[in-house]
XYZ file of C-alpha atoms in Angstrom:
676
model
C 115.870 62.441 96.645
C 115.697 60.630 100.178
C 119.178 61.425 100.778
C 118.627 65.267 99.021
C 115.865 65.269 101.924
C 117.483 64.462 104.646
C 120.503 67.201 104.413
C 118.979 69.688 103.924
C 117.617 68.924 106.820
C 120.700 67.557 108.364
C 122.493 71.153 107.883
C 119.957 73.055 109.451
C 120.209 70.764 113.284
C 124.592 71.312 112.808
C 123.957 75.011 112.594
C 121.463 75.307 115.437
C 123.780 72.819 117.873
C 126.770 75.027 116.351
C 125.089 78.126 117.580
C 124.056 76.316 120.456
C 127.561 75.963 121.421
C 128.874 79.510 120.436
C 125.778 80.686 122.501
C 127.865 78.881 125.253
C 130.991 80.553 125.212
C 129.708 83.744 125.010
C 128.282 82.414 128.893
C 130.325 81.273 130.115
C 132.022 84.786 130.485
C 132.460 87.083 133.215
C 129.915 89.172 133.105
C 131.988 92.664 135.026
C 131.939 94.764 138.131
C 128.305 94.344 139.571
C 127.669 98.129 138.598
C 127.919 96.759 135.652
C 125.510 93.730 135.466
C 122.314 96.307 137.085
C 122.503 98.297 133.665
C 122.505 95.135 131.666
C 120.218 93.462 133.635
C 118.012 96.790 132.965
C 118.732 97.102 129.665
C 117.879 92.521 129.219
C 114.807 93.752 130.732
C 113.520 96.372 128.810
C 114.504 94.424 125.730
C 112.987 91.070 126.858
C 109.353 93.426 127.706
C 108.590 95.762 125.039
C 109.840 92.044 122.864
C 106.731 90.249 124.907
C 104.315 92.572 125.294
C 104.992 93.503 120.342
C 104.451 89.405 119.977
C 101.491 89.493 122.445
C 99.939 91.578 120.313
C 101.140 90.105 116.812
C 100.734 87.462 118.009
C 96.523 88.094 118.267
C 96.535 89.680 114.672
C 98.287 86.372 113.219
C 95.627 83.667 115.162
C 93.239 85.744 113.390
C 95.074 85.329 109.753
C 95.108 82.308 110.231
C 92.303 81.265 110.867
C 90.976 83.053 107.692
C 93.435 81.394 105.745
C 92.340 77.837 107.031
C 88.426 79.077 105.484
C 89.783 80.788 103.118
C 92.014 79.098 100.848
C 93.190 75.170 102.873
C 94.564 74.164 105.715
C 98.061 74.337 105.071
C 98.532 77.617 103.852
C 97.101 78.306 107.621
C 99.518 76.479 109.272
C 102.538 77.002 107.491
C 101.456 80.742 107.892
C 101.672 80.146 111.790
C 104.808 78.023 112.667
C 106.401 80.378 109.527
C 105.618 83.443 111.885
C 106.653 81.162 115.034
C 110.531 81.157 114.009
C 110.565 84.138 112.713
C 109.627 85.090 115.859
C 111.963 83.176 117.287
C 115.414 84.244 115.305
C 113.727 87.598 115.966
C 114.298 86.921 119.734
C 116.768 84.670 120.106
C 119.032 88.410 117.984
C 117.580 90.018 121.287
C 117.742 87.607 123.973
C 122.435 87.299 122.608
C 122.420 91.070 121.843
C 121.587 91.127 125.716
C 123.629 88.339 126.616
C 127.115 89.115 124.725
C 126.770 93.138 125.421
C 128.069 93.474 128.886
C 131.223 90.104 128.552
C 131.911 92.293 125.189
C 132.617 95.613 128.018
C 134.467 93.572 130.520
C 136.497 91.525 127.843
C 137.288 94.959 126.381
C 139.752 95.424 129.346
C 141.417 92.929 127.692
C 141.557 94.262 123.984
C 140.374 94.656 121.205
C 141.470 91.743 119.864
C 139.369 89.931 122.625
C 136.712 92.007 122.685
C 135.901 91.503 118.705
C 135.984 87.348 119.406
C 133.543 87.823 121.993
C 131.164 90.007 120.214
C 131.445 88.000 117.028
C 130.887 85.064 117.793
C 127.328 86.558 120.298
C 126.818 88.043 116.964
C 127.394 84.356 115.068
C 124.883 82.714 117.546
C 121.992 84.731 115.876
C 123.403 84.628 111.856
C 123.571 80.774 112.776
C 120.148 80.354 114.198
C 117.951 82.245 111.290
C 120.203 79.751 109.145
C 119.529 77.180 110.762
C 114.884 77.899 111.819
C 115.404 77.971 108.293
C 116.806 75.309 106.033
C 114.729 73.087 108.665
C 111.528 74.971 108.366
C 111.661 74.803 104.338
C 112.817 71.498 104.363
C 109.954 70.082 106.628
C 107.405 70.938 105.583
C 108.749 70.140 101.606
C 107.855 66.917 102.944
C 105.180 66.879 104.814
C 103.593 69.111 101.386
C 105.612 67.593 99.043
C 104.396 70.344 96.528
C 106.400 73.565 97.183
C 102.993 76.128 96.113
C 101.387 74.941 99.651
C 104.211 76.560 101.465
C 103.605 79.864 100.394
C 101.636 80.591 103.475
C 104.944 79.689 105.528
C 106.443 82.327 103.216
C 103.878 84.637 104.089
C 104.809 83.856 108.071
C 108.047 84.725 108.056
C 107.338 88.390 106.175
C 103.591 89.342 108.062
C 106.379 88.957 111.340
C 108.972 90.076 110.186
C 107.684 92.906 108.522
C 105.979 94.114 112.572
C 109.815 92.570 114.283
C 111.087 95.649 111.831
C 108.687 98.731 111.344
C 107.692 98.231 116.151
C 111.521 97.558 116.444
C 112.233 100.972 114.383
C 109.801 102.722 116.313
C 111.616 101.517 119.161
C 115.425 102.092 118.632
C 115.296 105.157 117.225
C 112.948 107.205 118.742
C 114.546 106.744 121.824
C 118.254 107.390 120.410
C 116.974 111.009 118.890
C 115.309 111.344 122.223
C 118.189 110.862 124.097
C 120.930 112.710 121.080
C 118.695 115.984 120.560
C 119.240 116.665 124.622
C 121.154 114.151 125.558
C 124.192 116.112 123.075
C 122.959 118.793 121.833
C 121.413 120.648 124.213
C 122.852 118.928 128.107
C 126.564 119.013 126.350
C 126.541 115.929 127.630
C 128.750 112.839 126.197
C 126.062 110.412 124.437
C 125.373 107.103 126.784
C 126.118 108.966 129.863
C 123.973 107.907 132.657
C 122.304 111.106 133.531
C 120.977 111.190 130.451
C 116.718 109.217 131.345
C 116.763 107.391 128.079
C 120.428 106.056 128.016
C 119.083 102.665 128.894
C 115.766 103.441 126.655
C 118.239 103.635 123.518
C 120.043 100.614 124.506
C 117.223 98.970 125.096
C 116.572 99.492 121.093
C 119.971 98.128 120.163
C 118.577 95.227 120.701
C 114.730 94.853 119.506
C 115.609 96.888 117.166
C 118.801 95.924 114.917
C 118.950 92.324 116.603
C 115.018 91.172 116.633
C 113.942 93.249 113.783
C 116.730 91.892 111.699
C 116.543 88.888 113.162
C 113.375 88.512 111.621
C 114.060 90.513 108.450
C 116.167 87.755 106.848
C 114.581 84.980 108.663
C 111.512 86.018 106.314
C 114.293 87.090 102.997
C 115.964 83.441 103.414
C 113.048 81.784 103.290
C 111.187 83.562 101.026
C 114.291 83.447 98.336
C 114.440 79.824 98.741
C 111.245 79.206 98.315
C 110.811 81.130 95.558
C 113.465 79.269 93.530
C 111.387 76.299 94.292
C 108.282 77.286 92.874
C 110.301 78.562 89.716
C 111.941 74.584 90.264
C 108.491 72.590 90.281
C 107.204 75.376 86.543
C 106.344 72.387 84.433
C 109.091 74.102 81.908
C 111.316 73.346 84.499
C 110.605 69.824 85.949
C 110.990 69.135 82.489
C 115.060 69.073 82.647
C 115.611 69.101 86.080
C 112.773 66.222 86.810
C 112.410 67.736 91.370
C 115.950 67.294 91.602
C 114.753 71.211 90.332
C 113.051 71.860 93.048
C 115.370 70.925 95.616
C 118.598 72.362 95.001
C 117.909 75.555 96.620
C 117.495 73.482 99.269
C 120.437 71.951 99.368
C 122.699 74.660 98.237
C 121.165 77.038 101.364
C 122.889 72.877 103.169
C 125.894 73.737 102.164
C 126.887 77.799 102.902
C 126.197 75.986 106.406
C 129.569 74.066 106.558
C 130.733 77.089 104.959
C 129.743 79.712 106.516
C 131.103 77.237 109.974
C 134.411 77.188 108.249
C 133.749 81.033 107.648
C 134.358 82.197 111.279
C 137.488 80.138 112.147
C 138.792 82.837 110.844
C 137.018 86.321 111.831
C 140.311 87.625 113.588
C 142.339 90.532 113.975
C 145.178 90.681 111.922
C 148.809 92.706 112.102
C 147.042 95.369 110.273
C 144.534 95.688 113.701
C 141.627 96.286 110.470
C 138.621 95.902 112.150
C 136.343 95.001 108.703
C 139.867 93.000 107.638
C 139.084 90.607 110.133
C 135.735 90.660 108.908
C 136.491 89.781 104.568
C 137.924 87.476 105.998
C 135.109 84.927 107.282
C 133.150 85.986 104.160
C 135.187 85.750 101.345
C 136.502 82.188 102.909
C 132.808 81.971 103.432
C 131.549 83.190 99.507
C 135.116 80.643 98.575
C 134.299 77.366 99.860
C 130.644 77.824 98.748
C 131.398 78.201 95.292
C 133.312 74.684 95.222
C 130.628 72.876 97.090
C 128.119 74.546 94.792
C 129.926 73.003 91.534
C 129.606 69.811 93.395
C 126.083 70.471 93.521
C 124.898 71.380 89.823
C 126.997 68.733 88.698
C 124.410 65.916 90.467
C 121.582 67.047 90.512
C 121.053 68.907 87.200
C 123.334 66.884 85.722
C 126.504 69.407 85.021
C 124.071 72.048 83.895
C 127.064 75.016 83.514
C 124.022 78.014 82.914
C 122.885 77.199 86.614
C 126.535 76.901 87.696
C 127.554 79.947 86.891
C 124.417 81.357 88.392
C 124.823 80.506 91.689
C 128.248 82.289 91.808
C 126.112 85.728 89.799
C 124.607 85.184 93.665
C 128.293 85.049 95.345
C 129.808 87.406 92.796
C 126.728 89.985 93.761
C 126.435 90.279 97.179
C 130.007 90.355 97.776
C 129.815 93.569 95.162
C 127.049 95.336 97.038
C 128.632 94.157 100.530
C 131.779 96.290 98.684
C 129.012 99.362 97.282
C 127.876 99.894 101.019
C 130.788 99.416 102.560
C 132.123 102.914 99.924
C 128.879 105.066 100.935
C 129.609 104.081 104.687
C 132.777 103.502 106.445
C 134.335 106.827 107.496
C 138.125 106.686 105.689
C 136.076 106.774 102.093
C 135.138 109.746 100.490
C 131.576 109.842 100.484
C 131.110 110.438 104.637
C 133.994 112.326 104.444
C 131.906 114.868 102.543
C 128.722 114.946 104.614
C 131.532 115.880 107.607
C 133.164 118.476 106.343
C 129.050 119.721 105.013
C 129.057 119.183 108.721
C 131.334 122.878 109.195
C 128.843 125.001 108.234
C 125.891 123.998 110.201
C 123.209 121.416 110.345
C 120.902 122.217 107.171
C 124.690 121.818 104.704
C 124.971 118.378 106.528
C 121.733 117.089 106.016
C 121.893 118.830 101.709
C 124.787 116.689 102.088
C 123.315 113.429 103.025
C 120.588 112.999 100.527
C 123.248 114.260 98.259
C 125.428 110.869 99.090
C 122.042 108.358 100.020
C 120.146 109.241 97.186
C 123.714 108.090 94.704
C 124.203 104.944 97.232
C 120.799 103.740 94.600
C 122.531 103.830 91.441
C 125.274 101.701 92.116
C 123.446 98.495 92.944
C 121.143 99.166 90.547
C 123.267 98.008 88.120
C 124.685 95.390 90.130
C 122.005 94.238 90.886
C 121.089 94.885 86.854
C 124.311 93.521 85.341
C 124.143 89.916 87.934
C 120.074 89.378 85.963
C 120.741 89.032 83.343
C 124.638 87.203 83.612
C 122.214 84.762 85.823
C 118.908 84.691 83.032
C 120.856 83.882 79.935
C 123.911 81.905 80.791
C 120.641 80.065 82.165
C 119.074 79.022 79.009
C 117.225 82.291 79.047
C 117.487 83.480 75.194
C 115.392 80.165 74.661
C 114.056 79.059 77.323
C 112.715 82.015 79.713
C 110.963 79.775 82.031
C 114.382 78.991 82.667
C 116.318 81.879 82.497
C 114.353 83.113 85.251
C 114.807 79.848 87.617
C 117.835 80.610 86.213
C 117.067 84.138 88.295
C 115.864 82.928 91.297
C 119.675 80.281 92.451
C 120.770 83.433 91.888
C 119.076 84.772 94.738
C 119.133 81.265 96.265
C 123.674 81.825 96.204
C 123.041 85.191 97.136
C 121.699 84.829 100.624
C 123.175 80.971 101.429
C 125.504 83.807 102.078
C 123.288 84.978 105.460
C 124.852 82.918 108.525
C 128.223 85.013 107.929
C 126.531 88.532 106.961
C 123.712 88.221 109.743
C 126.675 87.360 111.975
C 128.733 90.244 110.845
C 125.436 92.313 111.204
C 125.260 91.165 114.453
C 128.865 91.944 116.492
C 127.509 94.999 115.900
C 124.740 95.906 118.186
C 126.362 93.698 120.685
C 129.137 96.256 120.537
C 127.122 99.456 120.262
C 125.984 98.512 123.755
C 129.272 97.881 125.290
C 130.702 101.276 124.443
C 127.139 102.374 126.570
C 127.820 100.156 129.157
C 131.200 100.419 129.804
C 130.162 104.885 128.886
C 127.352 103.928 132.322
C 129.566 101.999 135.239
C 132.750 104.256 134.032
C 135.275 102.472 133.028
C 138.564 103.270 131.764
C 138.732 105.612 129.380
C 141.004 103.036 127.505
C 137.857 100.663 127.703
C 135.662 102.486 125.814
C 139.018 103.307 123.310
C 138.215 99.672 122.323
C 134.388 99.713 122.065
C 134.110 103.127 119.745
C 135.801 101.455 117.117
C 134.365 98.168 117.183
C 130.841 99.935 117.098
C 132.043 101.757 114.377
C 132.734 99.178 112.040
C 129.902 98.095 113.195
C 127.308 100.970 111.890
C 129.374 99.398 108.393
C 128.379 96.259 109.224
C 124.860 96.808 109.748
C 124.857 98.968 106.572
C 125.721 96.255 104.961
C 123.469 94.286 105.700
C 120.426 95.346 105.203
C 122.051 96.657 101.370
C 122.548 92.526 101.220
C 119.101 92.041 102.572
C 116.881 95.086 100.961
C 119.910 93.723 97.216
C 118.371 89.907 97.756
C 115.041 91.126 98.066
C 115.014 92.603 93.997
C 116.183 89.018 92.634
C 114.078 87.103 94.518
C 110.108 89.938 93.826
C 111.679 89.052 91.237
C 111.035 85.164 91.162
C 108.204 85.734 92.800
C 107.304 87.789 90.417
C 107.385 84.818 88.460
C 105.733 82.214 90.035
C 102.463 84.867 90.125
C 103.181 85.326 86.275
C 103.281 80.853 86.287
C 100.050 80.336 88.644
C 97.730 82.362 86.126
C 98.834 80.764 82.952
C 98.745 77.971 84.164
C 95.287 78.315 84.673
C 94.896 79.424 81.083
C 94.894 82.847 81.858
C 96.674 85.450 79.495
C 99.437 87.382 81.371
C 100.807 90.440 79.202
C 101.803 93.207 81.420
C 101.786 96.193 78.758
C 101.866 99.652 79.825
C 99.804 100.439 77.308
C 97.612 98.941 79.680
C 95.615 101.633 81.550
C 94.569 98.876 84.233
C 97.900 97.946 84.136
C 99.525 101.646 84.715
C 97.041 102.524 87.056
C 98.307 99.634 89.748
C 102.035 99.845 88.332
C 101.147 103.361 89.526
C 99.498 102.606 92.741
C 102.721 99.823 93.315
C 105.215 102.539 93.339
C 103.067 105.406 95.245
C 103.233 103.042 98.295
C 106.407 102.701 99.841
C 106.354 106.259 99.808
C 102.826 106.381 101.760
C 103.892 103.234 103.561
C 107.512 104.955 105.313
C 105.997 108.744 105.734
C 104.412 106.743 108.615
C 106.897 105.275 109.717
C 109.674 108.584 110.054
C 106.292 110.721 111.696
C 106.314 107.995 114.282
C 109.703 108.664 114.688
C 109.355 111.558 114.893
C 105.362 112.232 117.723
C 107.575 108.798 119.324
C 110.909 111.282 119.626
C 109.129 114.622 120.891
C 107.706 112.420 123.423
C 110.996 111.353 125.056
C 112.699 114.979 124.075
C 109.811 116.503 126.354
C 110.462 113.748 129.125
C 114.367 113.718 129.156
C 113.820 117.700 129.350
C 110.856 117.733 132.065
C 113.710 115.511 134.383
C 116.685 117.771 133.838
C 114.386 121.104 135.624
C 112.616 118.680 137.523
C 114.856 116.376 138.977
C 117.115 118.242 140.967
C 120.812 116.761 141.483
C 120.467 114.916 137.929
C 122.934 116.093 135.715
C 125.514 116.849 138.318
C 125.140 112.909 138.788
C 123.971 113.018 142.571
C 120.933 112.234 141.534
C 119.465 109.156 139.265
C 117.038 109.846 136.476
C 114.255 107.910 135.957
C 115.117 104.996 133.422
C 111.446 104.091 132.936
C 109.851 106.431 131.790
C 111.277 105.883 129.396
C 111.050 102.995 128.529
C 107.227 102.620 128.610
C 106.916 106.203 126.204
C 108.632 104.388 123.743
C 107.184 101.136 124.512
C 104.046 102.764 124.242
C 104.566 104.356 121.225
C 106.146 101.492 118.921
C 103.258 99.622 119.451
C 100.903 101.502 118.858
C 102.144 102.667 115.719
C 103.323 99.512 114.327
C 99.075 99.264 112.836
C 98.996 100.884 109.684
C 102.257 100.259 108.099
C 100.908 96.098 108.597
C 97.075 97.339 107.233
C 98.809 99.313 104.321
C 101.064 96.290 102.942
C 98.110 93.362 103.419
C 95.461 96.000 102.705
C 96.992 97.172 99.580
C 97.194 94.174 97.360
C 94.350 92.508 98.040
C 92.213 95.933 97.443
C 93.749 96.269 94.119
C 93.407 92.806 92.339
C 89.925 92.764 93.949
C 88.466 95.581 92.042
C 91.059 95.627 89.679
C 92.129 92.142 89.104
C 95.023 89.863 88.497
C 96.895 92.180 85.812
C 96.221 95.820 87.916
C 97.475 93.615 91.121
C 100.777 92.623 88.664
C 101.372 96.242 87.569
C 101.271 96.861 91.785
C 103.550 94.488 92.565
C 105.723 95.166 89.603
C 106.109 98.959 90.646
C 106.747 98.413 94.725
C 109.506 96.387 93.394
C 111.092 98.874 91.441
C 110.486 101.795 93.888
C 110.926 100.098 97.060
C 114.758 98.916 96.012
C 115.537 101.951 94.782
C 113.913 104.800 98.273
C 114.902 101.719 99.908
C 118.373 101.987 99.544
C 119.070 105.459 99.446
C 117.471 105.335 103.322
C 119.796 102.647 104.962
C 123.421 103.897 102.961
C 122.018 107.250 103.459
C 121.415 107.227 107.225
C 125.007 104.895 108.094
C 126.515 108.211 106.042
C 125.446 110.569 108.108
C 125.948 108.388 111.458
C 129.745 108.052 110.601
C 130.047 111.480 109.413
C 129.174 112.751 112.449
C 131.399 109.488 114.543
C 133.996 111.043 112.182
C 133.456 114.199 113.553
C 133.847 112.018 117.743
C 136.992 111.313 116.733
C 138.399 114.644 116.648
C 138.310 116.034 113.094
C 136.779 119.523 112.503
C 136.486 121.002 115.982
C 135.578 117.407 117.159
C 133.060 116.728 119.874
C 130.982 119.323 121.362
C 132.017 121.572 118.124
C 129.133 123.665 116.009
C 130.371 120.483 112.998
C 130.073 117.829 116.670
C 125.977 119.211 116.650
C 125.040 119.692 112.876
C 126.557 116.309 112.217
C 124.277 115.013 115.079
C 120.541 117.046 113.859
C 122.450 114.464 110.316
C 122.325 111.892 112.299
C 118.691 112.130 113.376
C 117.945 112.778 110.310
C 119.890 109.729 109.417
C 118.474 107.735 112.321
C 115.081 107.125 111.388
C 115.918 106.179 107.562
C 119.032 103.809 108.188
C 117.361 101.484 111.433
C 113.600 101.983 110.588
C 111.857 103.419 107.262
C 114.370 101.532 104.984
C 114.919 98.089 106.925
C 111.129 97.406 107.126
C 110.651 98.122 103.114
C 111.965 95.047 102.919
C 109.199 93.079 104.258
C 107.026 95.433 102.471
C 107.642 94.146 98.800
C 108.239 90.363 100.128
C 104.255 90.942 102.006
C 102.847 92.010 99.077
C 104.332 89.766 96.526
C 103.577 86.472 99.308
C 100.044 87.749 99.916
C 99.525 87.729 96.527
C 100.147 84.547 95.639
C 98.246 83.563 98.602
C 95.186 85.174 97.394
C 95.661 84.536 93.763
C 93.077 81.879 93.442
C 90.126 83.875 95.436
C 91.190 87.499 92.997
C 91.078 85.875 90.441
C 87.140 84.022 90.828
C 85.491 86.839 92.631
C 87.663 89.766 91.157
C 84.948 92.860 90.078
C 87.540 93.963 87.308
C 89.521 91.021 84.970
């Protein structure tokens, strides 16, 4: 047992050491000209200033919750919560920092060609990927060594979830308010290119890539990894699973994660351009190598930890296959070489209305195939693990599938985080007046980045469905072990009420986020228009815009708008639990999983499809830039921006927050609920 505990801990340390090595290799590269350095410095200062203000605000809230947990639950939950929150914040900060350090270096590296720029940007992204998995598996291992009981670690998962929620909400509002405001006035009204230095919102837009796409994503994937592994550990500690595997059932998710770290390190060496110069193929080589090596390693782990239980091994392979299928499906719906995006782009020829309709149709359709994949994955993992004779073993198999799926987080995040770096690199190249051949390198990298970011969101959401099912099973076990009946049927009005309320929460939650982006973008639009109108010489390029005004607008808006979504996520399960009891709360958890999964896929995939439809037109298709089709596509993209980078991704931590807080406060709910 001791050796098994030490292995995941050592794996986490190795992941962090490798991340540090990659960071040093990125930082030693040249930043380019003085103008490039000046622009990068402004982006860096804006990103750090926002994130520092956000974390100061959030940690006041976190301190209050820590005290509440210590008094109402136990000190272990309080300690776990604050450490989980701190590590989640650190994961986000690392992601942000590598974006603002790697962007200018990638822009300068683009002078040497596509292969050199891709290699550098991917290294920057890999720093975030390995930092996330390293921090996550170290935190889980240390807390299990200290407490020896997964039920005492739920606070750790809750802390990670809550910070992730704030990071996704705040960063998402920031990045999309700046992006929408910059596009609507700059591209559509003024007719200037994207990332043009004459646009007063251009610095805010580039800051948003760092605080939204990287800081928010880093915190999000950290909590997804932690909660998924923790859910499997909770189920592994149930009496029925312990009777079969002993303590090894608890340790298996950690060992799987540790083995995948070594597979991912090997996989990173295969991310390089081939003769075809296909960027996405270069990324896929790394993912495929990581997956194959992980599968072999999982077989070895299964042989020693479960006495060669073939069903559990197959369940882990199912998790890897679900990951691969989610990646492939997301690329199909978001890459502009496939029909869905081409359909949206063509619809722009007849105006913004038809473009928006086509985008919504693609988004709606995109939720169905991933659902089929998840359904098949759940059923196969359940039955091969022995679900037909032992439902508890079947659900444990599903949790192992989820843990295996999340074990690839290192390579998936590396592929994702390269996107914001190349997006920023393109912006710096434009603002610094670099030659067209540099932008010819950064633009295709950025276009692929849009797809990889969508892939990661689809991956996180798909894993959320499996992890949430495991968390729900852990919630059920906490009730059953206390001798209470737990049968949820739709003809029970209490359960039905909870189910309906849970299904409605993601819609209420995302409505606030969409409106928040709209309100903040309105103020950005008004500010950009004011500067164009009142400051002479901006559009002629003889006067420098007041970039700081737009940065300040979106910073204040993002911090202000975080409160209500967080209250909805934390408060709704507590209100339902204490007023209507554990059966209604169980129904609510099922409802939020079902509607949240569909809505999140619709928003993230549909939004990315709108974005790449616009980029397809900008490549010279359907009239190219400054054509009516392009103007219509920009409108569709502004809708998609709030979908894919704010509302949709925030549903993932919403689901996890509601599930973890239900488990955490279940003892009090069972004791004080008005209606059981």
